[in-house]
């Protein structure tokens, strides 16, 4: 993102001190990710995407989003792009969201459905993928 901002900024739309707004998103997004990760650790389930889940976590942040860790990372990348103040870093935000949604989350949801069956399908019907 930094390289894109430096060498291919496309349009610089924010200047300092307005770029500092991005730090709020960065900190907020990382906070969401850390809190959701801590929920997984308390539930004693794995955090690794391609390992089979041990527990089905539906409390805390998982009441509002099926994927709060990815949501937190997406918010963080958005914050970094804002902080850099150029349009081109937002390409990385979009790329992250597409890859997370189509590859990682799609895989995780298939494994969750296989592992937890009807309970997961009920949860999936009630809680949105991102927000």
PDB file of C-alpha atoms in Angstrom, residues 8-122:
ATOM      1  CA  UNK A   8       1.369   5.362  -8.184  1.00  0.00           C
ATOM      2  CA  UNK A   9      -0.856   7.528  -6.008  1.00  0.00           C
ATOM      3  CA  UNK A  10      -3.401   8.096  -8.860  1.00  0.00           C
ATOM      4  CA  UNK A  11      -5.105  10.887  -6.869  1.00  0.00           C
ATOM      5  CA  UNK A  12      -4.069  12.328  -3.523  1.00  0.00           C
ATOM      6  CA  UNK A  13      -7.365  13.223  -1.894  1.00  0.00           C
ATOM      7  CA  UNK A  14      -6.310  13.647   1.752  1.00  0.00           C
ATOM      8  CA  UNK A  15      -3.475  15.671   3.198  1.00  0.00           C
ATOM      9  CA  UNK A  16      -2.049  15.739   6.708  1.00  0.00           C
ATOM     10  CA  UNK A  17      -3.619  16.201   9.307  1.00  0.00           C
ATOM     11  CA  UNK A  18      -6.774  14.729   7.713  1.00  0.00           C
ATOM     12  CA  UNK A  19      -4.901  11.511   6.954  1.00  0.00           C
ATOM     13  CA  UNK A  20      -4.771  10.847  10.701  1.00  0.00           C
ATOM     14  CA  UNK A  21      -8.444   9.816  10.479  1.00  0.00           C
ATOM     15  CA  UNK A  22      -7.125   6.559   9.030  1.00  0.00           C
ATOM     16  CA  UNK A  23      -5.427   5.742  12.338  1.00  0.00           C
ATOM     17  CA  UNK A  24      -8.867   5.495  13.986  1.00  0.00           C
ATOM     18  CA  UNK A  25      -9.926   2.858  11.453  1.00  0.00           C
ATOM     19  CA  UNK A  26      -6.608   1.043  11.780  1.00  0.00           C
ATOM     20  CA  UNK A  27      -6.849   0.883  15.581  1.00  0.00           C
ATOM     21  CA  UNK A  28     -10.563   0.058  15.526  1.00  0.00           C
ATOM     22  CA  UNK A  29     -10.134  -2.694  12.962  1.00  0.00           C
ATOM     23  CA  UNK A  30      -7.214  -4.259  14.778  1.00  0.00           C
ATOM     24  CA  UNK A  31      -9.195  -4.097  18.024  1.00  0.00           C
ATOM     25  CA  UNK A  32     -12.076  -6.004  16.435  1.00  0.00           C
ATOM     26  CA  UNK A  33      -9.657  -8.641  15.136  1.00  0.00           C
ATOM     27  CA  UNK A  34      -7.905  -9.044  18.494  1.00  0.00           C
ATOM     28  CA  UNK A  35     -11.182  -9.262  20.450  1.00  0.00           C
ATOM     29  CA  UNK A  36     -12.571 -11.898  18.069  1.00  0.00           C
ATOM     30  CA  UNK A  37      -9.300 -13.836  18.200  1.00  0.00           C
ATOM     31  CA  UNK A  38      -9.414 -13.755  21.994  1.00  0.00           C
ATOM     32  CA  UNK A  39     -12.946 -15.185  21.849  1.00  0.00           C
ATOM     33  CA  UNK A  40     -11.575 -18.100  19.826  1.00  0.00           C
ATOM     34  CA  UNK A  41      -8.771 -18.630  22.332  1.00  0.00           C
ATOM     35  CA  UNK A  42     -11.221 -18.605  25.272  1.00  0.00           C
ATOM     36  CA  UNK A  43     -13.367 -21.161  23.429  1.00  0.00           C
ATOM     37  CA  UNK A  44     -10.224 -23.251  22.832  1.00  0.00           C
ATOM     38  CA  UNK A  45     -10.798 -23.492  19.096  1.00  0.00           C
ATOM     39  CA  UNK A  46      -8.161 -23.045  16.430  1.00  0.00           C
ATOM     40  CA  UNK A  47      -7.468 -19.779  14.643  1.00  0.00           C
ATOM     41  CA  UNK A  48      -5.972 -21.320  11.520  1.00  0.00           C
ATOM     42  CA  UNK A  49      -8.162 -20.977   8.453  1.00  0.00           C
ATOM     43  CA  UNK A  50      -7.519 -24.385   6.921  1.00  0.00           C
ATOM     44  CA  UNK A  51      -7.727 -26.446  10.119  1.00  0.00           C
ATOM     45  CA  UNK A  52     -11.025 -28.000  11.169  1.00  0.00           C
ATOM     46  CA  UNK A  53     -12.840 -25.950  13.844  1.00  0.00           C
ATOM     47  CA  UNK A  54     -13.047 -27.405  17.342  1.00  0.00           C
ATOM     48  CA  UNK A  55     -15.828 -25.205  18.719  1.00  0.00           C
ATOM     49  CA  UNK A  56     -18.720 -23.240  17.249  1.00  0.00           C
ATOM     50  CA  UNK A  57     -18.450 -19.640  18.517  1.00  0.00           C
ATOM     51  CA  UNK A  58     -21.613 -17.530  18.230  1.00  0.00           C
ATOM     52  CA  UNK A  59     -21.283 -15.119  21.150  1.00  0.00           C
ATOM     53  CA  UNK A  60     -19.700 -11.683  21.467  1.00  0.00           C
ATOM     54  CA  UNK A  61     -18.753 -10.163  18.126  1.00  0.00           C
ATOM     55  CA  UNK A  62     -19.891 -13.342  16.384  1.00  0.00           C
ATOM     56  CA  UNK A  63     -23.496 -12.338  17.192  1.00  0.00           C
ATOM     57  CA  UNK A  64     -23.127  -9.484  14.694  1.00  0.00           C
ATOM     58  CA  UNK A  65     -20.758 -10.869  12.064  1.00  0.00           C
ATOM     59  CA  UNK A  66     -19.839 -14.405  11.051  1.00  0.00           C
ATOM     60  CA  UNK A  67     -16.343 -13.133  10.267  1.00  0.00           C
ATOM     61  CA  UNK A  68     -15.346 -10.339  12.648  1.00  0.00           C
ATOM     62  CA  UNK A  69     -11.627 -11.068  12.264  1.00  0.00           C
ATOM     63  CA  UNK A  70     -11.752 -10.555   8.495  1.00  0.00           C
ATOM     64  CA  UNK A  71     -13.990  -7.528   9.036  1.00  0.00           C
ATOM     65  CA  UNK A  72     -11.407  -6.078  11.411  1.00  0.00           C
ATOM     66  CA  UNK A  73      -8.608  -6.650   8.911  1.00  0.00           C
ATOM     67  CA  UNK A  74     -10.698  -5.036   6.146  1.00  0.00           C
ATOM     68  CA  UNK A  75     -11.355  -1.970   8.325  1.00  0.00           C
ATOM     69  CA  UNK A  76      -7.643  -1.826   9.139  1.00  0.00           C
ATOM     70  CA  UNK A  77      -6.587  -1.892   5.491  1.00  0.00           C
ATOM     71  CA  UNK A  78      -9.130   0.862   4.801  1.00  0.00           C
ATOM     72  CA  UNK A  79      -7.576   2.872   7.644  1.00  0.00           C
ATOM     73  CA  UNK A  80      -4.093   2.438   6.206  1.00  0.00           C
ATOM     74  CA  UNK A  81      -5.336   3.591   2.800  1.00  0.00           C
ATOM     75  CA  UNK A  82      -6.932   6.671   4.380  1.00  0.00           C
ATOM     76  CA  UNK A  83      -3.746   7.383   6.297  1.00  0.00           C
ATOM     77  CA  UNK A  84      -1.750   7.245   3.066  1.00  0.00           C
ATOM     78  CA  UNK A  85      -4.198   9.716   1.519  1.00  0.00           C
ATOM     79  CA  UNK A  86      -4.061   8.388  -2.053  1.00  0.00           C
ATOM     80  CA  UNK A  87      -6.573   6.478  -4.142  1.00  0.00           C
ATOM     81  CA  UNK A  88      -4.349   3.599  -5.297  1.00  0.00           C
ATOM     82  CA  UNK A  89      -3.932   1.903  -1.863  1.00  0.00           C
ATOM     83  CA  UNK A  90      -7.675   1.245  -1.860  1.00  0.00           C
ATOM     84  CA  UNK A  91      -6.979  -1.373  -4.554  1.00  0.00           C
ATOM     85  CA  UNK A  92      -5.346  -3.467  -1.812  1.00  0.00           C
ATOM     86  CA  UNK A  93      -8.460  -3.035   0.374  1.00  0.00           C
ATOM     87  CA  UNK A  94     -10.683  -4.295  -2.424  1.00  0.00           C
ATOM     88  CA  UNK A  95      -8.272  -7.127  -3.234  1.00  0.00           C
ATOM     89  CA  UNK A  96      -8.184  -8.213   0.422  1.00  0.00           C
ATOM     90  CA  UNK A  97     -11.988  -8.218   0.698  1.00  0.00           C
ATOM     91  CA  UNK A  98     -12.450 -10.185  -2.534  1.00  0.00           C
ATOM     92  CA  UNK A  99      -9.818 -12.795  -1.649  1.00  0.00           C
ATOM     93  CA  UNK A 100     -11.079 -13.130   1.939  1.00  0.00           C
ATOM     94  CA  UNK A 101     -14.704 -13.421   0.818  1.00  0.00           C
ATOM     95  CA  UNK A 102     -14.283 -15.730  -2.162  1.00  0.00           C
ATOM     96  CA  UNK A 103     -11.463 -17.966  -0.931  1.00  0.00           C
ATOM     97  CA  UNK A 104     -10.946 -17.959   2.831  1.00  0.00           C
ATOM     98  CA  UNK A 105     -14.495 -17.364   4.014  1.00  0.00           C
ATOM     99  CA  UNK A 106     -16.001 -19.638   1.350  1.00  0.00           C
ATOM    100  CA  UNK A 107     -13.698 -22.442   2.503  1.00  0.00           C
ATOM    101  CA  UNK A 108     -14.386 -21.814   6.197  1.00  0.00           C
ATOM    102  CA  UNK A 109     -18.146 -21.760   5.673  1.00  0.00           C
ATOM    103  CA  UNK A 110     -18.077 -25.079   3.816  1.00  0.00           C
ATOM    104  CA  UNK A 111     -16.090 -26.662   6.653  1.00  0.00           C
ATOM    105  CA  UNK A 112     -18.387 -25.127   9.276  1.00  0.00           C
ATOM    106  CA  UNK A 113     -21.482 -26.486   7.502  1.00  0.00           C
ATOM    107  CA  UNK A 114     -19.889 -29.918   7.261  1.00  0.00           C
ATOM    108  CA  UNK A 115     -18.752 -29.902  10.889  1.00  0.00           C
ATOM    109  CA  UNK A 116     -21.707 -28.276  12.670  1.00  0.00           C
ATOM    110  CA  UNK A 117     -24.537 -29.023  10.229  1.00  0.00           C
ATOM    111  CA  UNK A 118     -27.977 -27.595  10.965  1.00  0.00           C
ATOM    112  CA  UNK A 119     -26.737 -25.470  13.886  1.00  0.00           C
ATOM    113  CA  UNK A 120     -24.374 -23.644  11.555  1.00  0.00           C
ATOM    114  CA  UNK A 121     -27.017 -23.259   8.850  1.00  0.00           C
ATOM    115  CA  UNK A 122     -29.390 -21.674  11.394  1.00  0.00           C
TER     116      UNK A 122
END
